[in-house]
PDB file of C-alpha atoms in Angstrom:
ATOM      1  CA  UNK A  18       0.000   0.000   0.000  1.00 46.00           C
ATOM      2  CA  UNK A  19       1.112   3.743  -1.070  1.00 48.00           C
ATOM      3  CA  UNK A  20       0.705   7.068   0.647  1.00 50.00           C
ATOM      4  CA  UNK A  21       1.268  10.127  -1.075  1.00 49.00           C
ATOM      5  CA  UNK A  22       0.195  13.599  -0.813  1.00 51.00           C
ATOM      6  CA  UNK A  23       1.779  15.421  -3.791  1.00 52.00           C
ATOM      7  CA  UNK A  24      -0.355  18.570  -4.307  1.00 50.00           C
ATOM      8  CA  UNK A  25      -2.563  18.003  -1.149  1.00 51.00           C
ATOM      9  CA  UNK A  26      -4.285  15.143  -2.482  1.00 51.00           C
ATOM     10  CA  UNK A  27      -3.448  11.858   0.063  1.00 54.00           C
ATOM     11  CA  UNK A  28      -3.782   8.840  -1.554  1.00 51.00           C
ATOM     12  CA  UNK A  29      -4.403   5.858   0.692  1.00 62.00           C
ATOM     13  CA  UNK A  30      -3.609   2.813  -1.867  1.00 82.00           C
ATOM     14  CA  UNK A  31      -2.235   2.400  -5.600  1.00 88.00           C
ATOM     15  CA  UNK A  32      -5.354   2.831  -8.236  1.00 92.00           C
ATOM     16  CA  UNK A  33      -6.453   0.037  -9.766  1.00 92.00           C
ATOM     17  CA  UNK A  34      -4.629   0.547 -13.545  1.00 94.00           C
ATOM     18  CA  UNK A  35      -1.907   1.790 -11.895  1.00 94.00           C
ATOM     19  CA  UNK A  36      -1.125  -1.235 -11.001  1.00 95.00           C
ATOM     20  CA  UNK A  37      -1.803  -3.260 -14.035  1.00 94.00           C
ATOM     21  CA  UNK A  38       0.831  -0.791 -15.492  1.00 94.00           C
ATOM     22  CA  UNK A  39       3.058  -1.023 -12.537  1.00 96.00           C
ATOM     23  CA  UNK A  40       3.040  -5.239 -13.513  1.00 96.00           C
ATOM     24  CA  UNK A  41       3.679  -4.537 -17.032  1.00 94.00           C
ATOM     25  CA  UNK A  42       6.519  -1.736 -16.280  1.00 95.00           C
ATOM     26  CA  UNK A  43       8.134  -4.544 -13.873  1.00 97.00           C
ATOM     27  CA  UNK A  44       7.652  -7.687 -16.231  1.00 97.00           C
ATOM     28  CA  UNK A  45       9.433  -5.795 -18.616  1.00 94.00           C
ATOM     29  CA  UNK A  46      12.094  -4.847 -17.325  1.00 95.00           C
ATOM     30  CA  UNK A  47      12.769  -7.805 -15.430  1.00 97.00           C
ATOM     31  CA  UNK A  48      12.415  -9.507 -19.122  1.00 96.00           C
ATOM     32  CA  UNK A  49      14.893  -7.096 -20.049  1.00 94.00           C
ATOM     33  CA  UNK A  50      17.737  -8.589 -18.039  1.00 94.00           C
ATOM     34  CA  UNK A  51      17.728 -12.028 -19.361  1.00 94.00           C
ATOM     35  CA  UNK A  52      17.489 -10.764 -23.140  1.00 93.00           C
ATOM     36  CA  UNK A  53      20.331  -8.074 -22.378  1.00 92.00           C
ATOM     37  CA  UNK A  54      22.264 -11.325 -21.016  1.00 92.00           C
ATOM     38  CA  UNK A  55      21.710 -13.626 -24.244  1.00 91.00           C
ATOM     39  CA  UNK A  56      22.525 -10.358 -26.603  1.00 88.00           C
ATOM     40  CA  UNK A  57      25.916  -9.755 -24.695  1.00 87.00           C
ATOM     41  CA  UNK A  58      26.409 -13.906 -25.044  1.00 85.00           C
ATOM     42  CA  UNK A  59      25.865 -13.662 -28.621  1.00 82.00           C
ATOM     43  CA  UNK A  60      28.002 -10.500 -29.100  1.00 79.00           C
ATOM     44  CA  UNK A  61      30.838 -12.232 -27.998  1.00 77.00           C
ATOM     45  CA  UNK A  62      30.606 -15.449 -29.252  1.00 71.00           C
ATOM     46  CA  UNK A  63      32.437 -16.254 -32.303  1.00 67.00           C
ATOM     47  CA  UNK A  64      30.528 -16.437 -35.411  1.00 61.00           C
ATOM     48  CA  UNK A  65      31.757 -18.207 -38.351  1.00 52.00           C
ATOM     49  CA  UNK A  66      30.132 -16.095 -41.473  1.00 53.00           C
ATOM     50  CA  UNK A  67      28.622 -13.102 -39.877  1.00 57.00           C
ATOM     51  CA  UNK A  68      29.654  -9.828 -40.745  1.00 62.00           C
ATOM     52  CA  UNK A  69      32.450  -8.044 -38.382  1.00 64.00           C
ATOM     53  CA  UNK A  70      29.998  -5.239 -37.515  1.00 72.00           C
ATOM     54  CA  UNK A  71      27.317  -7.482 -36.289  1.00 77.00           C
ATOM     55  CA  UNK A  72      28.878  -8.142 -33.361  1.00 77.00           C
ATOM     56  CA  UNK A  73      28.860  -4.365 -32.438  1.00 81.00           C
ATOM     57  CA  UNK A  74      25.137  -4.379 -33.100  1.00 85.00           C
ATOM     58  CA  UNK A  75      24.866  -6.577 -30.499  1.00 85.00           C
ATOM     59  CA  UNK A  76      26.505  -5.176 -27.801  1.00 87.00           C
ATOM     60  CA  UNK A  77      24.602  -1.537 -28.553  1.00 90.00           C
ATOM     61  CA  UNK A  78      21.405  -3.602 -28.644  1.00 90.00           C
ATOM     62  CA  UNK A  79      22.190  -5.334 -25.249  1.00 91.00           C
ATOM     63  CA  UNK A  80      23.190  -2.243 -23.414  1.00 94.00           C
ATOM     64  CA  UNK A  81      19.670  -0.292 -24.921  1.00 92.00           C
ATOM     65  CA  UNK A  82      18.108  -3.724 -23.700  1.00 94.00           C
ATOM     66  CA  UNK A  83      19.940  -2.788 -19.859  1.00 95.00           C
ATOM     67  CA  UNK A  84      19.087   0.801 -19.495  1.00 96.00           C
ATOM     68  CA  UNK A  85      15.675   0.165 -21.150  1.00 94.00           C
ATOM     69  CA  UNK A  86      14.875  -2.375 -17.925  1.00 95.00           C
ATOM     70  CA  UNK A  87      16.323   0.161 -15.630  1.00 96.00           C
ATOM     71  CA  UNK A  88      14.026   2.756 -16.885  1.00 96.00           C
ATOM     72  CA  UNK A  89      10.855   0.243 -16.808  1.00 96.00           C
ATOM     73  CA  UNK A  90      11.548  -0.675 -13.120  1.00 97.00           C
ATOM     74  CA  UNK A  91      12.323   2.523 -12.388  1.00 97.00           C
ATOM     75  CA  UNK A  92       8.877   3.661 -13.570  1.00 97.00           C
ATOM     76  CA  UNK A  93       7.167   0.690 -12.061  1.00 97.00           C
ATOM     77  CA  UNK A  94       8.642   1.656  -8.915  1.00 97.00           C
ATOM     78  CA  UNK A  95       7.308   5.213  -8.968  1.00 96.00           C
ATOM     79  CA  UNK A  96       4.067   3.781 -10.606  1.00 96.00           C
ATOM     80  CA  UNK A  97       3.568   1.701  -7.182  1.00 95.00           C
ATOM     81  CA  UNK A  98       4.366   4.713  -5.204  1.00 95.00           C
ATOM     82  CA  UNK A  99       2.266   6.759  -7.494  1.00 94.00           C
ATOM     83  CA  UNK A 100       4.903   9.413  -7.640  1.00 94.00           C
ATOM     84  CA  UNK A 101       3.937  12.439  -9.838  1.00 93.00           C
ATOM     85  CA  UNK A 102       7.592  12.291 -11.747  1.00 96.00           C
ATOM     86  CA  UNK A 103       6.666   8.559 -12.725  1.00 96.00           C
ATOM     87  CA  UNK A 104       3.525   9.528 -14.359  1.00 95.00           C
ATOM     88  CA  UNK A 105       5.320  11.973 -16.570  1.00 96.00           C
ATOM     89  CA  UNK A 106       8.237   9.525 -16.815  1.00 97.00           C
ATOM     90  CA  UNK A 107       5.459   6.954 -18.141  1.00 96.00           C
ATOM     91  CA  UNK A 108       3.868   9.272 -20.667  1.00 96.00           C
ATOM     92  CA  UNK A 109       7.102  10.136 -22.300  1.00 96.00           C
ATOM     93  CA  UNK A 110       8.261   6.315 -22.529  1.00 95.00           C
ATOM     94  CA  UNK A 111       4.846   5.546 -24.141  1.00 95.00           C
ATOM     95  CA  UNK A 112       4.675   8.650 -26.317  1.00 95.00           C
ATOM     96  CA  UNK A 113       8.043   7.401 -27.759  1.00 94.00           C
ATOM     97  CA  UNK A 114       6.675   4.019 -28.237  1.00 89.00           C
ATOM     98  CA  UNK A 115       4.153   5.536 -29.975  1.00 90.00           C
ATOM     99  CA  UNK A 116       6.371   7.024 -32.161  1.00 90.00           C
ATOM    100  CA  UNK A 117       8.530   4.083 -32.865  1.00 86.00           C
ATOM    101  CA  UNK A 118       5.297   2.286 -33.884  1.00 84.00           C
ATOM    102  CA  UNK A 119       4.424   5.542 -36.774  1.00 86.00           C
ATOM    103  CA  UNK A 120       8.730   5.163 -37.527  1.00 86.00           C
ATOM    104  CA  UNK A 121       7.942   1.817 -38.110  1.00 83.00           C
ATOM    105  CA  UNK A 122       5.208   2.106 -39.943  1.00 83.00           C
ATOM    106  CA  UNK A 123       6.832   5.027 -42.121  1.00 85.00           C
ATOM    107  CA  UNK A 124       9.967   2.152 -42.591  1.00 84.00           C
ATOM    108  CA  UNK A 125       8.356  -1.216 -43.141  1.00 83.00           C
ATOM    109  CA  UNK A 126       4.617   0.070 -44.137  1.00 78.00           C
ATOM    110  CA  UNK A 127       3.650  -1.841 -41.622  1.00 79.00           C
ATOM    111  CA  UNK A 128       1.983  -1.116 -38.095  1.00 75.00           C
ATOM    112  CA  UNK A 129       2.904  -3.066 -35.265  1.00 77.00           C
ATOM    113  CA  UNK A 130      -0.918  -2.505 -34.075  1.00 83.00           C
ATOM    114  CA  UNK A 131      -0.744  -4.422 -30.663  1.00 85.00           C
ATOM    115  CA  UNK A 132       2.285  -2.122 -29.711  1.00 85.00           C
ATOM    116  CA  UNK A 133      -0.199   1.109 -30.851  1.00 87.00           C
ATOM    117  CA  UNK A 134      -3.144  -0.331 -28.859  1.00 90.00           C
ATOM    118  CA  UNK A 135      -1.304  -1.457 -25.411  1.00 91.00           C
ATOM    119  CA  UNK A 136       0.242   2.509 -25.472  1.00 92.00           C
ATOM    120  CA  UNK A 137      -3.041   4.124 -26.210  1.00 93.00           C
ATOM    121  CA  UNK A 138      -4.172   2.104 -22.671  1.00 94.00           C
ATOM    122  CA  UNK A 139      -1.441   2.921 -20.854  1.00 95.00           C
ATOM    123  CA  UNK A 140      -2.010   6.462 -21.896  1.00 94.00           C
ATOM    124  CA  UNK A 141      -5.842   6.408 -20.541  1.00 94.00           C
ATOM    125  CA  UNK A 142      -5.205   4.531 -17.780  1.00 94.00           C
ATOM    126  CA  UNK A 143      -2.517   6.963 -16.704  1.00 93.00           C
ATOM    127  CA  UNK A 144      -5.034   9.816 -17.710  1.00 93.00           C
ATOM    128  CA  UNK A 145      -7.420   8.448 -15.792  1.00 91.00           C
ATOM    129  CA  UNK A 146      -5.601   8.236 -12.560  1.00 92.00           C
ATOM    130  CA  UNK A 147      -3.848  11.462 -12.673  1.00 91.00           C
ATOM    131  CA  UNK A 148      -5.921  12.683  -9.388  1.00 89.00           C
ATOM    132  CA  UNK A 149      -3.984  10.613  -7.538  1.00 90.00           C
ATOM    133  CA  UNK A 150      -0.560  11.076  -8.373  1.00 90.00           C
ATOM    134  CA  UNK A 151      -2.145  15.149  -7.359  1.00 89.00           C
ATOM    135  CA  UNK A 152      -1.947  15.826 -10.969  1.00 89.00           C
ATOM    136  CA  UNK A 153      -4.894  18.109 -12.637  1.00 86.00           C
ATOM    137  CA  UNK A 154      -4.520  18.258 -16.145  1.00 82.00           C
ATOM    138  CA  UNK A 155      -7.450  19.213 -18.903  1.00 80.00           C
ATOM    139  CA  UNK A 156      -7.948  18.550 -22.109  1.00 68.00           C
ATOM    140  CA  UNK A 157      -7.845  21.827 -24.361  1.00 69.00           C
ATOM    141  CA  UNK A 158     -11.196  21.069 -25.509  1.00 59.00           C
TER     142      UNK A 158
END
């Protein structure tokens, strides 16, 4: 259970979607580990007929793979806490996401439309429980 009173507003318990998105901050990035692991192994195994520069791929993909798990459990942490700078924190991972999806899209003409749909959720549900992490923002509508 959380307490918070950012802006005046006490918040006895972590909301509901908060913590669906709190378990899906923390799978990741415990996910995130073991992948960063295998990319490293693979980095620096020997490869007979791969290209000399693949190997670098690797490694740059492992350590995004690290920091990216960092950030998740980071988030999830502050999620669970429902600390206001994990809410913004949140929103700007899943804007990006959202903008990797329209890259992608732009790249391979293709839509990765679960990606799309899980970040649209985890926008509203962060939205939605703004109140309690004492935030009070408005649409411009």
């Amino acid at each position: 259970m959380s307490t918070s009173t950012a802006s005046g507003y006490q918040v006895d318990e972590t909301p509901t979607k908060t913590k669906l998105l709190t378990a899906l901050f923390a799978i990741g990035g415990v996910l995130s580990l073991p992948t960063g692991i295998l990319l490293l192994g693979a980095s620096s195994a020997p490869a007979v007929g791969v290209a000399g520069n693949v190997t670098g791929i690797l490694t740059v993909l492992a350590i995004g793979t690290f920091v990216f798990g960092g950030i998740s459990l980071t988030l999830a942490y502050g999620l669970w806490n429902v600390r206001a700078w994990s809410w913004y924190g949140t929103v700007l991972v899943t804007v990006s996401s959202i903008g990797l999806s329209l890259w992608v899209l732009l790249q391979a003409g293709s839509l990765p439309w679960y990606n799309l749909l899980i970040a649209l959720a985890v926008l509203w549900a962060l939205w939605d429980d703004q109140a309690a992490f004492g935030l009070d923002h408005q649409l411009p509508v």
